[in-house]
XYZ file of N, CA and C in Angstrom:
684
model
N 18.240 9.742 7.333
C 17.795 8.791 6.329
C 16.612 9.365 5.555
N 16.247 8.762 4.423
C 15.239 9.352 3.544
C 13.827 9.352 4.127
N 12.973 10.124 3.472
C 11.535 10.111 3.747
C 10.857 9.298 2.655
N 10.037 8.363 3.067
C 9.338 7.479 2.139
C 7.887 7.933 1.990
N 7.469 8.151 0.747
C 6.080 8.452 0.422
C 5.442 7.167 -0.104
N 4.499 6.636 0.642
C 3.791 5.417 0.235
C 2.453 5.805 -0.388
N 2.238 5.392 -1.623
C 0.976 5.670 -2.318
C 0.277 4.348 -2.590
N -0.943 4.223 -2.112
C -1.731 3.060 -2.519
C -2.254 3.326 -3.931
N -2.322 2.291 -4.744
C -2.827 2.460 -6.111
C -4.230 3.046 -6.100
N -4.605 3.670 -7.199
C -5.953 4.212 -7.334
C -7.003 3.112 -7.354
N -8.254 3.522 -7.250
C -9.338 2.537 -7.199
C -9.326 1.670 -8.459
N -9.459 0.368 -8.259
C -9.346 -0.571 -9.373
C -10.690 -1.201 -9.713
N -10.723 -1.884 -10.832
C -11.935 -2.592 -11.233
C -12.274 -3.699 -10.241
N -11.268 -4.276 -9.593
C -11.521 -5.298 -8.575
C -12.120 -4.682 -7.320
N -11.655 -3.478 -6.955
C -12.216 -2.795 -5.785
C -13.716 -2.591 -5.960
N -14.119 -2.085 -7.107
C -15.534 -1.775 -7.315
C -16.370 -3.036 -7.515
N -15.744 -4.117 -7.946
C -16.465 -5.383 -8.115
C -16.495 -6.203 -6.829
N -15.801 -5.718 -5.788
C -15.778 -6.452 -4.534
C -14.973 -7.726 -4.588
N -13.928 -7.733 -5.417
C -13.078 -8.915 -5.569
C -11.752 -8.719 -4.848
N -11.189 -9.814 -4.364
C -9.843 -9.804 -3.799
C -8.880 -10.093 -4.948
N -8.255 -9.068 -5.462
C -7.491 -9.199 -6.708
C -6.220 -10.017 -6.530
N -5.446 -9.720 -5.473
C -4.151 -10.379 -5.335
C -3.278 -10.100 -6.547
N -2.666 -11.154 -7.068
C -1.790 -11.029 -8.234
C -2.515 -11.394 -9.536
N -3.839 -11.384 -9.530
C -4.592 -11.661 -10.747
C -4.196 -10.657 -11.832
N -3.796 -11.132 -13.013
C -3.381 -10.185 -14.065
C -4.571 -9.426 -14.645
N -4.273 -8.262 -15.214
C -5.285 -7.508 -15.934
C -6.206 -6.673 -15.075
N -5.879 -6.493 -13.800
C -6.706 -5.639 -12.934
C -6.225 -4.200 -13.102
N -7.054 -3.387 -13.727
C -6.685 -2.012 -14.077
C -7.378 -1.023 -13.147
N -7.006 0.241 -13.266
C -7.730 1.305 -12.582
C -9.099 1.484 -13.246
N -10.112 1.769 -12.428
C -11.392 2.127 -13.018
C -11.376 3.629 -13.331
N -12.502 4.164 -13.754
C -12.544 5.575 -14.167
C -12.142 6.499 -13.019
N -12.653 6.218 -11.832
C -12.304 7.056 -10.685
C -10.828 6.881 -10.320
N -10.334 5.653 -10.400
C -8.925 5.410 -10.101
C -8.006 6.150 -11.053
N -8.391 6.205 -12.343
C -7.582 6.939 -13.320
C -7.570 8.432 -12.990
N -8.708 8.957 -12.535
C -8.764 10.373 -12.142
C -7.916 10.623 -10.899
N -7.924 9.687 -9.966
C -7.076 9.815 -8.776
C -5.599 9.845 -9.172
N -5.220 8.970 -10.095
C -3.826 8.936 -10.558
C -3.456 10.231 -11.273
N -4.385 10.760 -12.058
C -4.119 11.999 -12.795
C -3.902 13.177 -11.851
N -4.513 13.125 -10.663
C -4.370 14.216 -9.695
C -3.091 14.092 -8.874
N -2.457 12.937 -8.923
C -1.288 12.696 -8.064
C -0.131 13.671 -8.331
N 0.216 13.985 -9.582
C 1.324 14.923 -9.799
C 1.106 16.274 -9.123
N -0.113 16.788 -9.129
C -0.398 18.055 -8.469
C -0.273 17.954 -6.960
N -0.723 16.848 -6.407
C -0.648 16.664 -4.949
C 0.800 16.588 -4.473
N 1.684 16.090 -5.323
C 3.081 15.894 -4.942
C 4.011 16.938 -5.558
N 3.437 17.994 -6.111
C 4.218 18.951 -6.899
C 5.379 19.564 -6.129
N 5.224 19.751 -4.833
C 6.265 20.435 -4.057
C 7.352 19.485 -3.556
N 7.213 18.203 -3.831
C 8.189 17.240 -3.322
C 9.237 16.910 -4.386
N 10.510 17.081 -4.085
C 11.583 16.720 -5.033
C 11.879 15.226 -4.955
N 11.105 14.436 -5.669
C 11.235 12.986 -5.571
C 12.537 12.506 -6.212
N 13.283 11.713 -5.454
C 14.558 11.203 -5.948
C 14.382 9.926 -6.765
N 13.441 9.068 -6.358
C 13.207 7.797 -7.031
C 11.723 7.454 -6.938
N 11.265 6.625 -7.871
C 9.920 6.056 -7.812
C 10.056 4.545 -7.918
N 9.484 3.853 -6.950
C 9.507 2.389 -6.912
C 8.057 1.924 -6.919
N 7.763 0.873 -7.662
C 6.379 0.432 -7.757
C 6.267 -1.082 -7.713
N 5.144 -1.535 -7.182
C 4.728 -2.918 -7.386
C 4.643 -3.164 -8.890
N 4.941 -4.382 -9.333
C 4.852 -4.652 -10.770
C 3.425 -4.778 -11.297
N 2.437 -4.806 -10.409
C 1.069 -5.043 -10.843
C 0.491 -3.841 -11.583
N -0.379 -4.131 -12.549
C -0.860 -3.126 -13.500
C -1.472 -1.913 -12.813
N -2.261 -2.123 -11.766
C -2.956 -1.010 -11.130
C -1.992 -0.026 -10.467
N -0.844 -0.528 -10.015
C 0.174 0.380 -9.465
C 0.935 1.091 -10.571
N 1.295 0.357 -11.613
C 2.011 0.960 -12.728
C 1.168 2.067 -13.375
N -0.142 1.847 -13.474
C -1.025 2.871 -14.039
C -1.147 4.082 -13.107
N -1.046 3.849 -11.803
C -1.155 4.948 -10.841
C 0.030 5.903 -10.943
N 1.228 5.368 -11.146
C 2.405 6.245 -11.191
C 2.666 6.830 -12.577
N 1.975 6.342 -13.601
C 2.260 6.802 -14.967
C 2.083 8.311 -15.126
N 0.992 8.935 -14.656
C 0.877 10.392 -14.808
C 2.001 11.149 -14.095
N 2.440 10.643 -12.968
C 3.539 11.278 -12.235
C 4.830 11.214 -13.051
N 5.089 10.074 -13.664
C 6.291 9.922 -14.484
C 6.205 10.785 -15.735
N 5.014 10.896 -16.303
C 4.834 11.748 -17.480
C 5.091 13.219 -17.133
N 4.721 13.604 -15.898
C 4.908 14.995 -15.474
C 6.351 15.293 -15.101
N 7.121 14.259 -14.831
C 8.527 14.427 -14.444
C 9.394 13.518 -15.316
N 9.724 13.955 -16.508
C 10.456 13.108 -17.453
C 11.790 12.593 -16.925
N 12.360 13.248 -15.934
C 13.642 12.804 -15.396
C 13.543 11.586 -14.502
N 12.327 11.244 -14.083
C 12.134 10.082 -13.215
C 11.819 8.844 -14.041
N 12.253 7.707 -13.535
C 11.821 6.438 -14.112
C 11.392 5.539 -12.971
N 10.574 4.552 -13.282
C 10.040 3.689 -12.245
C 10.892 2.430 -12.104
N 11.166 2.052 -10.864
C 11.834 0.786 -10.553
C 10.761 -0.182 -10.069
N 10.659 -1.329 -10.695
C 9.671 -2.327 -10.288
C 10.287 -3.249 -9.239
N 9.547 -3.506 -8.164
C 10.056 -4.362 -7.091
C 8.943 -5.300 -6.633
N 9.131 -6.597 -6.898
C 8.128 -7.597 -6.527
C 7.853 -7.618 -5.029
N 8.819 -7.202 -4.226
C 8.677 -7.315 -2.771
C 7.615 -6.381 -2.204
N 7.232 -5.351 -2.962
C 6.144 -4.494 -2.503
C 4.867 -4.761 -3.298
N 4.858 -5.911 -3.991
C 3.641 -6.342 -4.662
C 2.609 -6.816 -3.659
N 1.390 -6.989 -4.133
C 0.275 -7.397 -3.276
C 0.578 -8.704 -2.560
N -0.114 -8.925 -1.453
C -0.021 -10.216 -0.782
C -0.443 -11.312 -1.759
N 0.251 -12.431 -1.711
C -0.130 -13.593 -2.533
C -1.271 -14.309 -1.813
N -2.503 -14.028 -2.245
C -3.675 -14.605 -1.592
C -3.983 -16.019 -2.064
N -3.218 -16.521 -3.011
C -3.362 -17.909 -3.431
C -4.749 -18.237 -3.945
N -5.372 -19.265 -3.349
C -6.680 -19.734 -3.811
C -7.791 -18.720 -3.567
N -7.513 -17.715 -2.739
C -8.514 -16.667 -2.498
C -8.519 -15.622 -3.611
N -7.497 -15.575 -4.418
C -7.378 -14.532 -5.443
C -8.533 -14.613 -6.436
N -9.098 -13.444 -6.738
C -10.174 -13.367 -7.718
C -11.546 -13.696 -7.170
N -11.630 -14.078 -5.885
C -12.922 -14.420 -5.291
C -13.598 -13.179 -4.686
N -14.910 -13.256 -4.549
C -15.660 -12.138 -3.983
C -15.411 -12.049 -2.480
N -15.187 -10.829 -1.994
C -14.959 -10.623 -0.571
C -16.171 -11.040 0.253
N -17.371 -10.826 -0.273
C -18.580 -11.218 0.443
C -18.620 -12.726 0.654
N -18.132 -13.451 -0.308
C -18.081 -14.914 -0.205
C -17.001 -15.357 0.783
N -15.863 -14.664 0.756
C -14.756 -15.021 1.640
C -15.057 -14.713 3.104
N -16.007 -13.809 3.350
C -16.337 -13.430 4.725
C -16.783 -14.629 5.556
N -17.329 -15.656 4.900
C -17.788 -16.842 5.616
C -16.726 -17.898 5.833
N -15.512 -17.675 5.307
C -14.431 -18.651 5.468
C -13.869 -18.568 6.894
N -13.627 -19.721 7.547
C -13.050 -19.688 8.897
C -11.734 -18.907 8.970
N -10.939 -18.952 7.900
C -9.665 -18.242 7.896
C -9.858 -16.731 8.007
N -10.997 -16.208 7.550
C -11.199 -14.763 7.589
C -11.179 -14.248 9.026
N -11.690 -15.037 9.957
C -11.648 -14.619 11.360
C -10.206 -14.496 11.843
N -9.346 -15.390 11.379
C -7.927 -15.323 11.735
C -7.288 -14.090 11.091
N -7.601 -13.840 9.835
C -7.078 -12.668 9.133
C -7.444 -11.387 9.872
N -8.648 -11.348 10.434
C -9.114 -10.155 11.122
C -8.507 -10.001 12.515
N -8.465 -11.095 13.277
C -8.111 -11.000 14.696
C -6.694 -11.432 15.015
N -6.105 -12.266 14.175
C -4.778 -12.825 14.480
C -3.989 -12.995 13.180
N -3.810 -11.883 12.417
C -3.202 -11.992 11.087
C -1.792 -12.564 11.084
N -1.078 -12.475 12.193
C 0.269 -13.046 12.214
C 0.239 -14.568 12.090
N -0.944 -15.167 12.287
C -1.101 -16.617 12.146
C -1.766 -17.001 10.826
N -2.097 -15.996 10.015
C -2.856 -16.253 8.791
C -1.931 -16.575 7.621
N -2.201 -17.704 6.982
C -1.505 -18.085 5.744
C -2.567 -18.488 4.736
N -2.518 -17.906 3.553
C -3.554 -18.144 2.556
C -3.294 -19.444 1.804
N -4.314 -20.263 1.595
C -4.122 -21.544 0.905
C -3.584 -21.327 -0.506
N -2.450 -21.943 -0.783
C -1.823 -21.775 -2.087
C -1.097 -20.463 -2.252
N -1.028 -19.660 -1.168
C -0.388 -18.352 -1.237
C 0.686 -18.194 -0.176
N 0.755 -17.020 0.427
C 1.774 -16.750 1.440
C 1.123 -16.338 2.747
N 1.914 -16.266 3.790
C 1.419 -15.791 5.077
C 1.502 -14.266 5.119
N 0.724 -13.672 5.997
C 0.786 -12.217 6.167
C 2.107 -11.814 6.807
N 2.692 -12.689 7.597
C 4.019 -12.407 8.162
C 5.047 -12.295 7.047
N 4.989 -13.207 6.082
C 5.942 -13.189 4.969
C 5.774 -11.926 4.137
N 4.515 -11.505 3.934
C 4.250 -10.273 3.189
C 4.910 -9.082 3.876
N 4.710 -8.966 5.189
C 5.294 -7.842 5.916
C 6.814 -7.892 5.883
N 7.380 -9.070 6.048
C 8.839 -9.206 6.091
C 9.470 -8.771 4.777
N 8.921 -9.249 3.648
C 9.531 -8.900 2.357
C 9.397 -7.411 2.062
N 8.247 -6.839 2.424
C 8.041 -5.414 2.168
C 8.961 -4.553 3.034
N 9.109 -4.925 4.306
C 9.983 -4.160 5.200
C 11.439 -4.271 4.771
N 11.843 -5.442 4.300
C 13.206 -5.608 3.796
C 13.431 -4.734 2.564
N 12.420 -4.652 1.695
C 12.541 -3.800 0.504
C 12.720 -2.337 0.903
N 11.931 -1.880 1.871
C 12.035 -0.485 2.309
C 13.416 -0.202 2.882
N 13.923 -1.086 3.706
C 15.233 -0.858 4.305
C 16.340 -0.829 3.250
N 16.243 -1.707 2.262
C 17.244 -1.696 1.187
C 17.133 -0.434 0.346
N 15.905 -0.002 0.045
C 15.736 1.223 -0.748
C 16.132 2.460 0.054
N 15.883 2.457 1.359
C 16.358 3.568 2.192
C 17.871 3.738 2.054
N 18.594 2.634 2.157
C 20.054 2.681 2.068
C 20.495 3.127 0.673
N 19.827 2.622 -0.343
C 20.195 2.972 -1.726
C 19.935 4.449 -2.011
N 18.753 4.933 -1.583
C 18.406 6.341 -1.825
C 19.339 7.262 -1.053
N 19.644 6.914 0.183
C 20.568 7.744 0.964
C 21.950 7.770 0.327
N 22.399 6.638 -0.157
C 23.714 6.570 -0.802
C 23.759 7.419 -2.069
N 22.707 7.345 -2.873
C 22.714 8.006 -4.177
C 22.233 9.455 -4.144
N 21.413 9.805 -3.146
C 20.776 11.125 -3.160
C 20.920 11.897 -1.851
N 21.488 11.279 -0.829
C 21.674 11.990 0.440
C 20.588 11.679 1.454
N 20.882 12.004 2.706
C 20.000 11.647 3.802
C 18.694 12.411 3.851
N 18.590 13.537 3.149
C 17.352 14.320 3.150
C 16.455 14.008 1.957
N 16.794 12.988 1.202
C 16.041 12.674 -0.016
C 14.639 12.167 0.305
N 13.748 12.373 -0.660
C 12.373 11.879 -0.586
C 12.153 10.951 -1.771
N 11.589 9.787 -1.504
C 11.283 8.885 -2.623
C 9.912 8.265 -2.428
N 9.373 7.694 -3.492
C 7.989 7.230 -3.496
C 7.923 5.747 -3.814
N 7.039 5.057 -3.114
C 6.700 3.673 -3.438
C 5.196 3.587 -3.663
N 4.779 2.937 -4.740
C 3.366 2.690 -5.005
C 3.083 1.218 -4.753
N 2.188 0.958 -3.820
C 1.949 -0.422 -3.407
C 0.460 -0.641 -3.139
N 0.162 -1.565 -2.236
C -1.194 -2.061 -2.021
C -1.603 -1.896 -0.562
N -2.909 -1.953 -0.317
C -3.438 -1.655 0.998
C -2.824 -2.454 2.132
N -2.862 -3.783 2.030
C -2.341 -4.600 3.129
C -0.832 -4.424 3.293
N -0.127 -4.244 2.190
C 1.322 -4.045 2.260
C 1.633 -2.730 2.987
N 0.940 -1.663 2.607
C 1.192 -0.357 3.234
C 0.826 -0.400 4.712
N -0.295 -1.014 5.046
C -0.683 -1.144 6.448
C 0.382 -1.887 7.248
N 0.954 -2.917 6.659
C 1.983 -3.681 7.373
C 3.254 -2.866 7.560
N 3.570 -1.992 6.600
C 4.751 -1.128 6.727
C 4.530 -0.045 7.778
N 3.308 0.462 7.872
C 2.989 1.433 8.929
C 3.125 0.765 10.297
N 2.597 -0.454 10.423
C 2.732 -1.182 11.689
C 4.201 -1.383 12.044
N 5.009 -1.746 11.053
C 6.443 -1.926 11.284
C 7.085 -0.629 11.767
N 6.730 0.491 11.128
C 7.319 1.777 11.503
C 6.919 2.197 12.913
N 5.700 1.855 13.319
C 5.210 2.242 14.633
C 5.582 1.237 15.730
N 6.210 0.144 15.345
C 6.539 -0.881 16.323
C 5.317 -1.652 16.791
N 4.269 -1.700 15.963
C 3.057 -2.436 16.296
C 3.181 -3.886 15.868
N 2.652 -4.771 16.678
C 2.580 -6.177 16.286
C 1.678 -6.295 15.062
N 1.979 -7.235 14.192
C 1.176 -7.420 12.983
C -0.290 -7.688 13.326
N -0.557 -8.256 14.480
C -1.943 -8.528 14.859
C -2.764 -7.255 15.038
N -2.110 -6.097 15.099
C -2.818 -4.830 15.242
C -2.950 -4.074 13.923
N -2.415 -4.614 12.837
C -2.356 -3.814 11.613
C -3.720 -3.618 10.971
N -4.694 -4.465 11.301
C -6.032 -4.279 10.737
C -6.733 -3.047 11.304
N -6.148 -2.412 12.306
C -6.720 -1.168 12.841
C -6.337 0.043 11.992
N -5.483 -0.168 11.003
C -4.999 0.911 10.138
C -5.809 0.900 8.840
N -6.116 2.066 8.318
C -6.885 2.157 7.073
C -6.178 3.077 6.085
N -6.036 2.613 4.844
C -5.479 3.451 3.768
C -6.373 3.305 2.535
N -6.952 4.403 2.083
C -7.861 4.375 0.948
C -7.091 4.398 -0.373
N -7.775 4.105 -1.484
C -7.122 4.170 -2.787
C -6.497 5.534 -3.060
N -5.309 5.518 -3.574
C -4.518 6.704 -3.931
C -4.248 7.612 -2.730
N -4.327 7.058 -1.532
C -3.958 7.837 -0.349
C -2.437 7.884 -0.216
N -1.979 8.914 0.486
C -0.547 9.129 0.692
C -0.211 8.934 2.163
N 0.759 8.085 2.417
C 1.291 7.853 3.753
C 2.773 8.180 3.706
N 3.268 8.918 4.684
C 4.677 9.319 4.686
C 5.351 8.865 5.965
N 6.519 8.258 5.803
C 7.318 7.798 6.937
C 8.715 8.396 6.794
N 9.132 9.121 7.814
C 10.479 9.683 7.811
C 11.367 8.775 8.665
N 12.373 8.217 8.035
C 13.274 7.300 8.733
C 14.478 8.070 9.286
N 14.887 7.723 10.498
C 16.081 8.301 11.094
C 16.952 7.169 11.604
N 18.110 7.519 12.120
C 19.035 6.488 12.583
C 18.447 5.690 13.740
N 17.652 6.338 14.587
C 17.137 5.668 15.784
C 15.728 5.111 15.626
N 14.881 5.813 14.855
C 13.488 5.364 14.760
C 12.809 6.024 13.557
N 11.743 5.393 13.036
C 10.926 6.041 12.010
C 9.864 6.935 12.652
N 9.419 7.933 11.887
C 8.321 8.792 12.314
C 7.222 8.729 11.260
N 6.012 8.396 11.671
C 4.860 8.418 10.778
C 4.345 9.846 10.725
N 4.496 10.504 9.580
C 4.136 11.929 9.484
C 2.861 12.176 8.680
N 2.418 11.210 7.897
C 1.110 11.254 7.244
C 0.580 9.822 7.191
N -0.746 9.690 7.309
C -1.347 8.367 7.218
C -2.625 8.437 6.392
N -2.618 7.749 5.261
C -3.824 7.620 4.456
C -4.447 8.930 4.034
N -3.643 9.925 3.684
C -4.133 11.259 3.351
C -4.608 11.304 1.900
N -5.899 11.559 1.715
C -6.443 11.715 0.364
C -6.812 13.162 0.073
N -6.854 13.995 1.118
C -7.324 15.363 0.943
C -8.834 15.452 0.794
N -9.516 14.306 0.975
C -10.973 14.246 0.815
C -11.543 13.595 2.074
N -12.451 14.297 2.743
C -13.003 13.790 3.990
C -14.391 13.179 3.819
N -14.820 12.974 2.577
C -16.175 12.463 2.347
C -16.365 11.062 2.921
N -15.287 10.303 3.018
C -15.429 8.942 3.534
C -15.745 8.922 5.023
N -15.589 10.079 5.708
C -15.874 10.157 7.135
C -17.341 10.484 7.421
N -18.077 10.870 6.391
C -19.481 11.226 6.576
C -20.302 9.975 6.887
N -21.390 10.120 7.664
C -22.253 8.970 7.958
C -22.797 8.356 6.672
N -22.942 7.041 6.684
C -23.454 6.330 5.515
C -24.784 5.668 5.862
N -25.554 5.359 4.810
C -26.821 4.659 5.035
C -26.569 3.303 5.664
N -25.494 2.624 5.220
C -25.099 1.350 5.807
C -23.725 1.548 6.441
N -23.677 1.738 7.763
C -22.391 1.986 8.418
C -21.423 0.832 8.183
N -20.122 1.136 8.061
C -19.143 0.084 7.874
C -19.111 -0.843 9.081
N -18.834 -2.116 8.830
C -18.781 -3.095 9.908
C -17.483 -3.002 10.689
N -17.286 -3.950 11.564
C -16.104 -3.939 12.422
C -14.921 -4.656 11.803
N -15.148 -5.382 10.701
C -14.048 -6.081 10.042
C -13.259 -5.125 9.157
N -11.953 -5.400 9.037
C -11.098 -4.629 8.131
C -11.292 -5.138 6.714
N -11.134 -4.246 5.754
C -11.266 -4.638 4.345
C -9.980 -5.311 3.889
N -10.035 -6.619 3.676
C -8.853 -7.345 3.217
C -8.485 -6.839 1.831
N -7.207 -6.495 1.643
C -6.762 -5.917 0.389
C -6.862 -4.412 0.364
N -7.610 -3.812 1.291
C -7.622 -2.354 1.410
C -8.949 -1.675 1.167
N -9.883 -2.333 0.484
C -11.180 -1.711 0.259
C -11.181 -0.717 -0.884
N -12.405 -0.254 -1.227
C -12.595 0.621 -2.385
C -12.590 2.095 -2.033
N -12.531 2.442 -0.748
C -12.495 3.846 -0.356
C -13.887 4.462 -0.314
N -13.925 5.794 -0.354
C -15.189 6.516 -0.259
C -16.075 6.182 -1.443
N -17.400 6.108 -1.229
C -18.315 5.789 -2.339
C -18.357 6.912 -3.369
């Protein structure tokens, strides 16, 4: 079965503003995010991509645009099922403000029980994304063969949930996974099991260096802004 390249969108204006974007329209890549997207074609130059699938949200579409420009034979397929989690009433709010909400503790420690007011549950997000991957795996294998490689551009929580699915981890453990903006995660699917062959690879280790304010123990809902 095919190998899936998962790319989180580049750093966005919401990431740097500390906002939980969700499906809020008009959230674009910031200057650094645009540079990350521009570097993506070089990072993937050796991969013969069969298809490109993207979340319909602007920040993902902008992330794959340089790749499509570099490979005129490719076109992007938009799929709502790999779009961001529907955070409902939390969308557009500051993460610092949301940290005090009782639901945030559930999101951190028991995400399989978390449902956002006016939005969807994290279980529903994982289910729709995993179903999309399985359908695209079958489609890519049918059209391009079992050794094909294809790319999906999505969002932090969605990618983390797909990694958990591939590893057979309960959704309650997915907050232990981290994927930075424009990071590359690769999952090779086989008849019996998936293999996680890359996780959150940016080629930049600066985010591992000690910081003046060490990161806390909570996971960044939505994925975080990455290295400073």
